[in-house]
C-alpha positions as a printed NumPy array, in Angstrom:
array([[-40.139, -64.379, -41.908],
       [-40.215, -62.818, -38.429],
       [-41.073, -59.36 , -37.194],
       [-37.32 , -58.762, -36.845],
       [-37.144, -58.304, -40.62 ],
       [-38.031, -54.779, -41.794],
       [-39.92 , -54.854, -45.096],
       [-39.101, -51.741, -47.127],
       [-40.529, -50.958, -50.582],
       [-38.296, -49.171, -53.09 ],
       [-39.661, -47.846, -56.381],
       [-37.259, -47.825, -59.332],
       [-38.412, -45.08 , -61.726],
       [-36.917, -43.203, -64.654],
       [-36.997, -42.572, -68.392],
       [-37.308, -45.499, -70.786],
       [-33.962, -47.209, -71.477],
       [-32.22 , -45.611, -68.496],
       [-31.38 , -49.081, -67.136],
       [-33.978, -49.533, -64.387],
       [-34.57 , -53.254, -64.987],
       [-30.828, -53.951, -65.269],
       [-30.307, -52.181, -61.942],
       [-33.112, -54.184, -60.309],
       [-31.607, -57.425, -61.617],
       [-28.13 , -56.749, -60.284],
       [-29.495, -55.731, -56.865],
       [-31.995, -58.581, -56.44 ],
       [-31.52 , -62.071, -55.078],
       [-35.165, -63.206, -55.227],
       [-37.524, -62.578, -58.171],
       [-41.296, -62.751, -57.925],
       [-43.673, -64.19 , -60.503],
       [-43.915, -60.678, -61.946],
       [-40.371, -59.41 , -62.44 ],
       [-37.676, -58.586, -64.965],
       [-39.9  , -58.277, -68.029],
       [-41.388, -61.772, -67.788],
       [-44.234, -60.543, -69.976],
       [-43.542, -61.987, -73.49 ],
       [-44.272, -58.597, -75.052],
       [-41.676, -57.013, -72.761],
       [-39.017, -59.467, -73.91 ],
       [-40.012, -58.992, -77.541],
       [-39.879, -55.184, -77.402],
       [-36.953, -54.974, -74.992],
       [-38.707, -52.577, -72.593],
       [-40.63 , -52.92 , -69.336],
       [-44.394, -52.932, -69.927],
       [-45.628, -53.7  , -66.428],
       [-44.589, -53.454, -62.809],
       [-41.831, -55.868, -61.835],
       [-41.145, -57.073, -58.292],
       [-37.972, -58.549, -56.814],
       [-36.144, -58.402, -53.494],
       [-32.878, -58.662, -51.612],
       [-32.073, -58.747, -47.908],
       [-29.184, -57.128, -46.012],
       [-28.269, -56.769, -42.355],
       [-29.066, -53.584, -40.493],
       [-25.722, -51.696, -40.414],
       [-24.239, -50.737, -37.055],
       [-24.781, -47.04 , -37.835],
       [-28.553, -47.558, -38.127],
       [-29.225, -50.008, -35.279],
       [-30.463, -47.235, -32.998],
       [-32.871, -45.831, -35.639],
       [-34.058, -49.288, -36.728],
       [-34.223, -50.792, -33.257],
       [-35.916, -54.179, -33.088],
       [-34.878, -55.279, -36.606],
       [-31.817, -57.34 , -37.489],
       [-32.207, -57.237, -41.275],
       [-33.927, -55.273, -44.038],
       [-35.752, -56.885, -46.949],
       [-35.924, -54.438, -49.841],
       [-38.737, -55.013, -52.302],
       [-37.876, -53.381, -55.614],
       [-40.813, -52.132, -57.685],
       [-39.467, -51.828, -61.235],
       [-41.758, -49.328, -63.015],
       [-41.966, -49.005, -66.81 ],
       [-40.351, -45.885, -68.229],
       [-42.228, -45.563, -71.495],
       [-44.352, -42.422, -71.718],
       [-47.487, -44.294, -72.745],
       [-47.362, -46.372, -69.539],
       [-47.514, -43.468, -67.087],
       [-50.731, -44.809, -65.514],
       [-48.881, -48.021, -64.603],
       [-46.095, -45.968, -63.033],
       [-48.609, -43.977, -60.978],
       [-50.237, -47.193, -59.75 ],
       [-46.905, -48.705, -58.747],
       [-45.594, -45.556, -57.074],
       [-48.388, -45.539, -54.475],
       [-46.949, -48.569, -52.672],
       [-43.351, -47.374, -52.174],
       [-41.464, -45.993, -49.18 ],
       [-38.473, -44.624, -51.089],
       [-37.8  , -43.878, -54.748],
       [-34.7  , -44.561, -56.803],
       [-34.714, -42.178, -59.765],
       [-32.522, -43.694, -62.475],
       [-30.893, -41.265, -64.912],
       [-28.824, -42.074, -67.978],
       [-25.668, -40.06 , -67.241],
       [-25.129, -39.466, -70.973],
       [-28.592, -37.849, -71.368],
       [-29.497, -36.287, -68.022],
       [-33.051, -35.263, -67.118],
       [-35.645, -36.063, -69.793],
       [-39.402, -35.478, -69.994],
       [-40.432, -38.783, -68.415],
       [-37.674, -38.404, -65.797],
       [-39.321, -35.159, -64.711],
       [-42.754, -36.824, -64.626],
       [-41.346, -39.606, -62.446],
       [-39.929, -36.936, -60.136],
       [-43.396, -35.357, -59.82 ],
       [-44.967, -38.754, -59.074],
       [-42.278, -39.403, -56.477],
       [-42.994, -36.106, -54.752],
       [-46.668, -37.02 , -54.47 ],
       [-46.204, -40.595, -53.262],
       [-43.068, -40.826, -51.084],
       [-40.837, -38.722, -48.852],
       [-37.311, -39.912, -49.732],
       [-35.349, -40.353, -52.933],
       [-31.952, -41.522, -54.158],
       [-30.754, -40.452, -57.603],
       [-28.765, -43.082, -59.51 ],
       [-26.585, -41.902, -62.399],
       [-26.452, -45.055, -64.505],
       [-24.353, -46.082, -67.522],
       [-21.103, -44.554, -66.284],
       [-19.355, -47.133, -68.493],
       [-20.523, -45.086, -71.498],
       [-18.357, -42.136, -70.411],
       [-14.626, -42.168, -71.348],
       [-12.58 , -42.975, -68.193],
       [-10.585, -39.767, -68.493],
       [-13.792, -37.686, -68.341],
       [-15.757, -39.836, -65.887],
       [-15.003, -37.993, -62.632],
       [-15.673, -34.562, -64.137],
       [-18.868, -35.792, -65.85 ],
       [-20.214, -37.301, -62.616],
       [-19.517, -34.137, -60.628],
       [-21.083, -31.938, -63.31 ],
       [-24.218, -34.114, -63.423],
       [-24.485, -34.166, -59.615],
       [-24.369, -30.348, -59.461],
       [-26.967, -30.121, -62.231],
       [-29.275, -32.562, -60.44 ],
       [-28.952, -30.851, -57.055],
       [-29.788, -27.54 , -58.749],
       [-32.867, -29.126, -60.361],
       [-34.001, -30.611, -57.048],
       [-33.599, -27.384, -55.043],
       [-37.258, -26.491, -55.548],
       [-38.532, -29.931, -54.447],
       [-38.828, -31.835, -51.202],
       [-35.845, -33.935, -52.358],
       [-33.395, -31.039, -52.159],
       [-29.911, -32.313, -51.29 ],
       [-30.832, -36.   , -51.724],
       [-28.017, -38.592, -52.192],
       [-26.702, -39.152, -55.729],
       [-24.83 , -42.369, -56.602],
       [-23.026, -43.197, -59.866],
       [-23.198, -46.809, -61.122],
       [-22.864, -48.983, -64.192],
       [-25.566, -51.656, -63.73 ],
       [-24.742, -53.46 , -66.972],
       [-21.303, -52.458, -68.259],
       [-20.904, -52.935, -71.982],
       [-24.597, -53.69 , -72.519],
       [-25.956, -57.083, -73.531],
       [-22.859, -58.01 , -75.51 ],
       [-20.784, -58.163, -72.328],
       [-23.399, -59.554, -69.989],
       [-20.813, -61.216, -67.748],
       [-19.073, -57.969, -66.831],
       [-19.422, -57.115, -63.136],
       [-21.571, -54.111, -62.255],
       [-19.859, -51.012, -60.871],
       [-20.917, -48.965, -57.829],
       [-23.597, -51.35 , -56.531],
       [-22.079, -51.772, -53.045],
       [-22.071, -47.979, -52.674],
       [-25.724, -47.839, -53.728],
       [-26.689, -50.512, -51.181],
       [-24.856, -48.603, -48.448],
       [-26.707, -45.422, -49.439],
       [-29.999, -47.335, -49.345],
       [-29.231, -48.625, -45.861],
       [-28.383, -45.135, -44.602],
       [-31.65 , -43.74 , -45.981],
       [-33.918, -46.535, -44.782],
       [-36.384, -45.416, -42.126],
       [-39.197, -46.984, -40.138],
       [-42.321, -46.473, -42.271],
       [-45.578, -45.944, -40.434],
       [-47.137, -49.399, -40.466],
       [-50.387, -50.318, -38.796],
       [-52.432, -53.477, -38.412],
       [-55.45 , -51.378, -37.534],
       [-58.263, -50.546, -39.914],
       [-59.673, -52.496, -42.849],
       [-57.451, -54.798, -44.9  ],
       [-56.791, -53.44 , -48.412],
       [-54.479, -55.319, -50.781],
       [-53.299, -53.894, -54.124],
       [-53.103, -56.814, -56.604],
       [-50.725, -56.485, -59.581],
       [-50.49 , -60.104, -60.764],
       [-52.825, -63.097, -60.621],
       [-52.262, -66.741, -61.655],
       [-53.572, -70.267, -61.053],
       [-51.743, -73.136, -59.335],
       [-53.654, -76.295, -60.148],
       [-54.671, -78.27 , -57.119],
       [-53.993, -75.362, -54.746],
       [-55.944, -72.313, -55.842],
       [-55.55 , -68.865, -57.34 ],
       [-52.617, -66.717, -56.211],
       [-52.871, -62.934, -56.075],
       [-49.574, -61.091, -55.62 ],
       [-49.475, -57.514, -54.411],
       [-48.827, -55.08 , -51.579],
       [-50.834, -54.497, -48.401],
       [-52.032, -50.867, -48.398],
       [-53.705, -50.985, -44.985],
       [-54.688, -53.332, -42.163],
       [-53.696, -56.991, -41.886],
       [-54.911, -60.466, -42.851],
       [-54.208, -64.008, -41.643],
       [-54.546, -67.465, -43.134],
       [-58.192, -68.709, -42.987],
       [-59.581, -65.158, -43.041],
       [-62.124, -64.174, -45.704],
       [-61.38 , -61.513, -48.304],
       [-63.652, -59.72 , -50.744],
       [-62.861, -59.181, -54.43 ],
       [-65.135, -56.2  , -55.156],
       [-64.509, -56.144, -58.922],
       [-65.865, -59.691, -59.198],
       [-68.514, -59.425, -56.527],
       [-67.572, -62.425, -54.381],
       [-65.584, -63.437, -51.289],
       [-62.862, -66.073, -50.927],
       [-61.094, -67.802, -48.057],
       [-57.313, -67.336, -47.666],
       [-55.69 , -70.781, -47.931],
       [-52.013, -69.772, -47.617],
       [-49.617, -66.846, -48.037],
       [-45.982, -66.354, -49.012],
       [-43.493, -63.504, -48.957],
       [-40.907, -64.092, -51.672],
       [-41.329, -67.901, -51.507],
       [-41.326, -68.046, -47.692],
       [-44.608, -69.239, -46.065],
       [-46.129, -66.767, -43.618],
       [-49.291, -66.814, -41.47 ],
       [-50.026, -63.071, -41.376],
       [-49.295, -59.978, -43.457],
       [-49.781, -56.311, -42.595],
       [-49.533, -52.831, -44.102],
       [-46.478, -52.417, -46.338],
       [-45.829, -56.147, -46.864],
       [-45.332, -57.563, -50.345],
       [-46.92 , -61.022, -50.549],
       [-48.691, -63.697, -52.551],
       [-52.137, -64.647, -51.234],
       [-53.599, -68.001, -52.289],
       [-57.39 , -68.266, -52.169],
       [-59.9  , -70.87 , -53.268],
       [-59.862, -71.211, -57.018],
       [-61.283, -68.711, -59.517],
       [-60.364, -67.718, -63.065],
       [-57.256, -65.473, -62.733],
       [-57.928, -63.798, -66.085],
       [-60.865, -62.046, -64.418],
       [-58.511, -60.092, -62.127],
       [-55.447, -58.792, -63.937],
       [-54.999, -56.171, -61.231],
       [-57.141, -54.352, -58.725],
       [-57.998, -54.27 , -55.051],
       [-58.87 , -57.035, -52.589],
       [-60.091, -56.218, -49.084],
       [-61.795, -57.335, -45.93 ],
       [-65.543, -57.617, -46.667],
       [-67.185, -54.213, -47.078],
       [-63.954, -52.206, -46.698],
       [-64.029, -50.568, -50.127],
       [-66.63 , -48.493, -51.924],
       [-67.614, -48.365, -55.572],
       [-67.951, -44.715, -56.48 ],
       [-69.692, -42.811, -59.263],
       [-68.14 , -39.494, -58.266],
       [-66.036, -37.963, -55.507],
       [-65.358, -34.671, -53.786],
       [-61.596, -34.252, -53.787],
       [-59.164, -31.83 , -52.188],
       [-57.042, -30.738, -55.137],
       [-53.586, -29.255, -55.762],
       [-52.106, -28.176, -59.082],
       [-48.701, -29.467, -60.189],
       [-46.472, -26.434, -60.779],
       [-44.833, -28.033, -63.849],
       [-48.176, -28.519, -65.608],
       [-48.6  , -25.616, -68.009],
       [-52.164, -26.207, -69.196],
       [-55.395, -24.94 , -67.661],
       [-57.327, -27.047, -65.163],
       [-60.783, -25.684, -65.781],
       [-64.266, -26.5  , -64.557],
       [-66.068, -28.848, -66.994],
       [-62.733, -30.086, -68.41 ],
       [-61.924, -33.81 , -68.512],
       [-58.79 , -35.514, -67.175],
       [-57.503, -39.042, -66.71 ],
       [-58.201, -39.783, -63.039],
       [-55.999, -42.418, -61.388],
       [-57.311, -44.114, -58.234],
       [-54.938, -46.916, -57.241],
       [-54.374, -49.111, -60.294],
       [-57.445, -47.812, -62.138],
       [-57.432, -44.855, -64.514],
       [-60.708, -43.486, -65.905],
       [-61.861, -40.247, -67.479],
       [-63.434, -37.765, -65.098],
       [-65.052, -34.318, -65.421],
       [-64.075, -31.603, -62.94 ],
       [-66.119, -28.917, -61.2  ],
       [-63.807, -26.725, -59.115],
       [-64.673, -24.717, -55.996],
       [-62.888, -23.279, -52.967],
       [-63.186, -22.084, -49.39 ],
       [-61.094, -19.935, -47.096],
       [-59.586, -22.101, -44.384],
       [-57.76 , -21.048, -41.233],
       [-54.508, -22.982, -40.995],
       [-52.227, -23.355, -37.997],
       [-48.769, -23.13 , -39.576],
       [-46.948, -24.574, -36.568],
       [-48.912, -27.835, -36.696],
       [-48.997, -28.386, -40.454],
       [-45.554, -27.171, -41.445],
       [-47.108, -24.633, -43.806],
       [-45.24 , -21.373, -44.208],
       [-46.36 , -18.237, -45.959],
       [-42.773, -17.463, -46.96 ],
       [-41.707, -20.895, -48.213],
       [-43.227, -22.233, -51.431],
       [-40.309, -24.433, -52.51 ],
       [-41.713, -27.606, -50.982],
       [-45.406, -26.996, -51.702],
       [-46.132, -30.629, -52.588],
       [-44.707, -31.819, -49.277],
       [-46.685, -29.152, -47.392],
       [-49.879, -30.004, -49.242],
       [-49.471, -33.712, -48.496],
       [-48.923, -32.926, -44.814],
       [-52.187, -31.016, -44.902],
       [-53.941, -33.908, -46.689],
       [-52.819, -36.333, -44.001],
       [-54.192, -34.018, -41.311],
       [-57.47 , -33.338, -43.12 ],
       [-60.443, -35.247, -41.806],
       [-62.065, -37.24 , -44.608],
       [-65.507, -35.717, -44.385],
       [-67.038, -33.003, -46.525],
       [-68.846, -30.202, -44.689],
       [-72.184, -29.754, -46.478],
       [-73.197, -26.925, -44.142],
       [-70.362, -24.686, -45.323],
       [-70.516, -22.326, -48.312],
       [-67.992, -22.684, -51.151],
       [-67.067, -20.415, -54.045],
       [-67.456, -21.659, -57.619],
       [-64.226, -21.431, -59.63 ],
       [-63.724, -21.401, -63.372],
       [-60.141, -22.655, -63.032],
       [-57.751, -24.207, -60.505],
       [-54.828, -21.946, -59.69 ],
       [-51.438, -22.859, -58.287],
       [-51.705, -23.057, -54.506],
       [-50.019, -20.224, -52.684],
       [-50.395, -18.935, -49.169],
       [-53.163, -16.313, -49.041],
       [-52.635, -14.661, -45.693],
       [-55.491, -12.496, -44.497],
       [-54.045,  -8.932, -44.521],
       [-55.966,  -8.188, -41.322],
       [-54.634, -11.267, -39.549],
       [-51.987, -10.193, -37.013],
       [-51.326, -13.579, -35.423],
       [-48.051, -15.203, -36.495],
       [-49.319, -18.719, -35.767],
       [-52.475, -18.644, -37.903],
       [-53.203, -17.819, -41.486],
       [-56.009, -18.112, -44.017],
       [-55.56 , -20.058, -47.216],
       [-57.866, -20.579, -50.141],
       [-58.344, -24.335, -50.186],
       [-59.413, -25.842, -53.495],
       [-61.755, -28.771, -54.083],
       [-63.212, -30.507, -57.112],
       [-66.265, -32.583, -57.783],
       [-64.92 , -35.386, -59.995],
       [-67.616, -37.159, -62.014],
       [-66.288, -40.478, -63.369],
       [-67.195, -41.941, -66.749],
       [-67.676, -45.351, -65.131],
       [-67.687, -46.581, -61.506],
       [-64.398, -47.309, -59.704],
       [-63.828, -49.404, -56.574],
       [-61.378, -47.74 , -54.189],
       [-60.708, -46.726, -50.595],
       [-62.964, -43.945, -49.35 ],
       [-59.926, -41.666, -48.784],
       [-57.848, -42.744, -51.8  ],
       [-55.063, -40.664, -53.316],
       [-56.176, -39.077, -56.607],
       [-53.873, -38.094, -59.477],
       [-55.143, -36.237, -62.546],
       [-53.289, -36.376, -65.865],
       [-53.677, -35.584, -69.539],
       [-52.404, -38.844, -70.993],
       [-53.69 , -37.921, -74.454],
       [-50.995, -35.244, -74.734],
       [-48.387, -35.932, -77.416],
       [-45.674, -37.998, -75.69 ],
       [-42.989, -36.455, -77.899],
       [-43.485, -32.987, -76.438],
       [-41.527, -31.797, -73.421],
       [-44.604, -30.845, -71.39 ],
       [-45.543, -32.48 , -68.081],
       [-48.78 , -34.46 , -68.371],
       [-49.462, -34.833, -64.644],
       [-51.802, -31.96 , -63.785],
       [-53.001, -32.286, -60.188],
       [-53.267, -34.53 , -57.16 ],
       [-55.355, -34.751, -54.03 ],
       [-57.355, -37.015, -51.756],
       [-60.974, -38.149, -51.709],
       [-62.812, -36.47 , -48.857],
       [-66.287, -37.642, -49.861],
       [-66.866, -40.811, -51.873],
       [-70.21 , -40.728, -53.716],
       [-71.722, -44.142, -54.477],
       [-75.323, -43.173, -55.226],
       [-75.997, -43.551, -58.964],
       [-78.593, -40.764, -58.652],
       [-76.138, -38.409, -56.915],
       [-77.017, -35.476, -59.203],
       [-80.49 , -35.402, -57.61 ],
       [-79.676, -36.631, -54.102],
       [-76.175, -35.342, -53.261],
       [-75.34 , -32.332, -55.425],
       [-78.305, -30.168, -54.28 ],
       [-76.878, -30.371, -50.729],
       [-73.602, -28.726, -51.837],
       [-73.585, -24.962, -51.174],
       [-71.321, -23.962, -54.051],
       [-72.298, -20.503, -55.185],
       [-71.679, -18.118, -58.058],
       [-71.741, -14.393, -57.324],
       [-73.917, -12.431, -59.747],
       [-73.979,  -8.683, -60.388],
       [-76.419,  -6.709, -62.556],
       [-76.004,  -3.047, -63.326],
       [-78.6  ,  -0.512, -64.486],
       [-79.362,   3.231, -64.42 ],
       [-81.866,   5.412, -62.611],
       [-84.229,   6.838, -65.229],
       [-86.419,   9.038, -63.015],
       [-87.781,   9.493, -59.487],
       [-91.6  ,   9.898, -59.321],
       [-91.305,  10.71 , -55.62 ],
       [-88.649,  10.809, -52.908],
       [-89.213,   7.1  , -52.051],
       [-89.424,   5.622, -55.547],
       [-87.145,   5.377, -58.574],
       [-87.688,   3.851, -61.982],
       [-84.658,   1.895, -63.234],
       [-83.642,   0.87 , -66.737],
       [-81.058,  -1.447, -68.339],
       [-81.08 ,  -3.705, -65.273],
       [-83.086,  -6.43 , -67.042],
       [-83.905,  -7.479, -70.571],
       [-87.382,  -6.997, -71.994],
       [-88.167, -10.728, -71.837],
       [-86.964, -11.215, -68.227],
       [-89.514, -12.497, -65.723],
       [-89.211,  -9.656, -63.219],
       [-91.397, -11.344, -60.606],
       [-88.535, -13.654, -59.574],
       [-86.472, -10.563, -58.656],
       [-89.192,  -8.971, -56.515],
       [-88.074,  -8.001, -52.973],
       [-84.371,  -8.268, -53.808],
       [-82.186,  -5.496, -52.406],
       [-80.284,  -3.047, -54.611],
       [-77.89 ,  -0.17 , -53.974],
       [-77.431,   3.124, -55.814],
       [-74.062,   4.623, -56.706],
       [-75.228,   7.762, -54.849],
       [-75.361,   5.743, -51.604],
       [-79.056,   4.972, -51.15 ],
       [-80.399,   1.436, -50.734],
       [-83.637,   0.086, -52.127],
       [-85.862,  -2.925, -52.776],
       [-87.236,  -4.09 , -56.132],
       [-91.046,  -3.91 , -56.112],
       [-91.619,  -5.266, -59.608],
       [-91.685,  -4.413, -63.279],
       [-92.675,  -1.055, -64.725],
       [-94.186,  -1.157, -68.192],
       [-93.286,  -3.709, -70.872],
       [-89.695,  -2.76 , -71.739],
       [-87.823,  -4.342, -68.824],
       [-87.875,  -1.269, -66.587],
       [-88.205,  -1.819, -62.858],
       [-89.8  ,   0.017, -59.935],
       [-87.593,   0.346, -56.852],
       [-88.689,   1.46 , -53.379],
       [-86.19 ,   3.536, -51.333],
       [-87.266,   3.028, -47.664],
       [-85.11 ,   5.847, -46.227],
       [-85.794,   8.195, -49.134],
       [-83.513,   9.689, -51.762],
       [-80.964,  12.338, -50.934],
       [-81.898,  15.854, -51.907],
       [-79.413,  16.001, -54.787],
       [-80.447,  12.629, -56.24 ],
       [-84.14 ,  13.489, -56.012],
       [-83.597,  16.886, -57.621],
       [-81.538,  15.284, -60.405],
       [-84.279,  12.768, -61.359],
       [-87.559,  14.351, -60.197],
       [-88.34 ,  15.636, -63.711],
       [-88.895,  19.475, -63.504],
       [-86.461,  21.897, -65.122],
       [-86.513,  24.211, -62.082],
       [-85.43 ,  21.41 , -59.792],
       [-82.695,  20.355, -62.226],
       [-81.357,  23.942, -62.389],
       [-81.39 ,  24.144, -58.581],
       [-79.499,  20.839, -58.418],
       [-76.84 ,  22.225, -60.768],
       [-76.478,  25.383, -58.657],
       [-76.045,  23.388, -55.435],
       [-73.489,  21.086, -57.002],
       [-71.573,  24.015, -58.565],
       [-71.987,  22.727, -62.095],
       [-71.301,  25.043, -64.999],
       [-73.884,  25.545, -67.692],
       [-74.075,  22.733, -70.171],
       [-72.267,  20.215, -67.977],
       [-74.38 ,  17.116, -67.234],
       [-74.698,  15.496, -63.806],
       [-73.076,  12.098, -63.3  ],
       [-75.629,   9.305, -63.863],
       [-76.715,   7.269, -60.832],
       [-76.162,   3.524, -61.271],
       [-78.253,   0.728, -59.774],
       [-76.419,  -2.375, -58.537],
       [-78.113,  -5.708, -57.908],
       [-75.877,  -8.309, -56.261],
       [-76.844, -11.846, -55.259],
       [-75.521, -15.375, -55.26 ],
       [-76.985, -18.597, -56.513],
       [-76.041, -22.185, -55.606],
       [-74.982, -23.913, -58.809],
       [-76.667, -27.219, -57.909],
       [-79.892, -25.702, -56.544],
       [-82.721, -27.105, -58.703],
       [-84.91 , -24.088, -57.806],
       [-82.168, -21.566, -58.768],
       [-82.933, -19.492, -55.681],
       [-81.259, -16.071, -55.466],
       [-79.618, -15.387, -52.094],
       [-78.592, -12.051, -50.582],
       [-76.809, -11.442, -47.315]])
């Protein structure tokens, strides 16, 4: 296997029983140890229960030689994802290693709930898609052409509001006649391969950075060692190098490697391979991550940049719990949502205040450009709920090249520790939702910008986060003993400790500003000092003598019997939600 072979990963996703595995079989020439429903339960139930891997190789067509310069052939690795609704976490795990998605649709049924969920996952994890309309053999020949055209138009209309707008659509029959006519030749496969070739691109691959390997299958070869099959997420590794298995807490030496049964000395980002290491019990590692020593972190919580999926109709609220997928692991996590206004250069990020149709693509561009480091010196606003991201241009901003957006974040507190990359992709779902409903269960996505490993993070990390809630209290002026003092009521309850509010600034609805000096009496009233003095009308209104009140009415032109408007007292402050001292802050 030389560098002249381009390794390209294709995810095959779609609703259960749409024919994904049949399509993978008819395309593939080489099957891996985990392919085509080799799991006994898969064969028994007749559906895919786990990720399947297979491959085929074709020459680079003449039309693509300029774009794919340096490569003479393309090896496509097909990642066959289960379609059953209850296995969505497996689909999410598999989708994070693909370069292009094939969305398989049963032409007799069209888009279904899980088809739409696969589309959402595809938008988050890859940039290109081909739609395959399968089971054309189930349509009467006389109606086939019209049915295909009608379904194509329907699909293009559906995809208009996604980053896959105008993507290629190919009609095939991967297994004509079903299992009873297994020998019948598939229809439309050569056209699909040609479409794949035309949409193949050079993925960004790098040998730099730490080696991270996503393992999806593990087995023992007696006399040789334990083989872990998977996909390289980052970096590279060579035979004789040492790798760490964080979930098991030990390191192993790489004895040999293969790519679809061909020995190879080195693998890099994007490669699908089997890595043989010195022996250990394979049942201990069904799936997970392997890396160069020290490359991964085991986290208790994370600060995540977060974006809501438009198709998710439920609320994403602070203190709510979601299924959090990090790589192949899915655990429950509790959210605490906050935000900050961020200046964004639209020309560099591709963000546009007038174009919301490809928001997932725009958000992912922003994620890729975001530096993975949380700014603890910055203030953030506490949010009760995550809203759909839209451009929030500052109305006073005149520059066409810059804009301000409200960027949302979440503190995700995990129910148990997870080992992952420090900048891992995060997907939040509600997998406990009834699978028979038509609602999308994928709620949000984002990227870790601060991985928190300290088990005591609530005491050591959270107090450093300047996430604030704005507080407002409202009371009334009761009287003014002199021009520089007012007595306020209804601002506090009787049992409130008024000493903690001493020296806080307040404002009056009549325009004056004051400072709380302390409590007055035992009923929750408060004494407020007005440094610049009360206005004449306010002082006359509350000074207490009937002559002064009558004079105030005359000056204000009030008719007899009509009362003056009450003067309100406003106390505004903010408090950091993780501050153990609950300090009140005023600007």
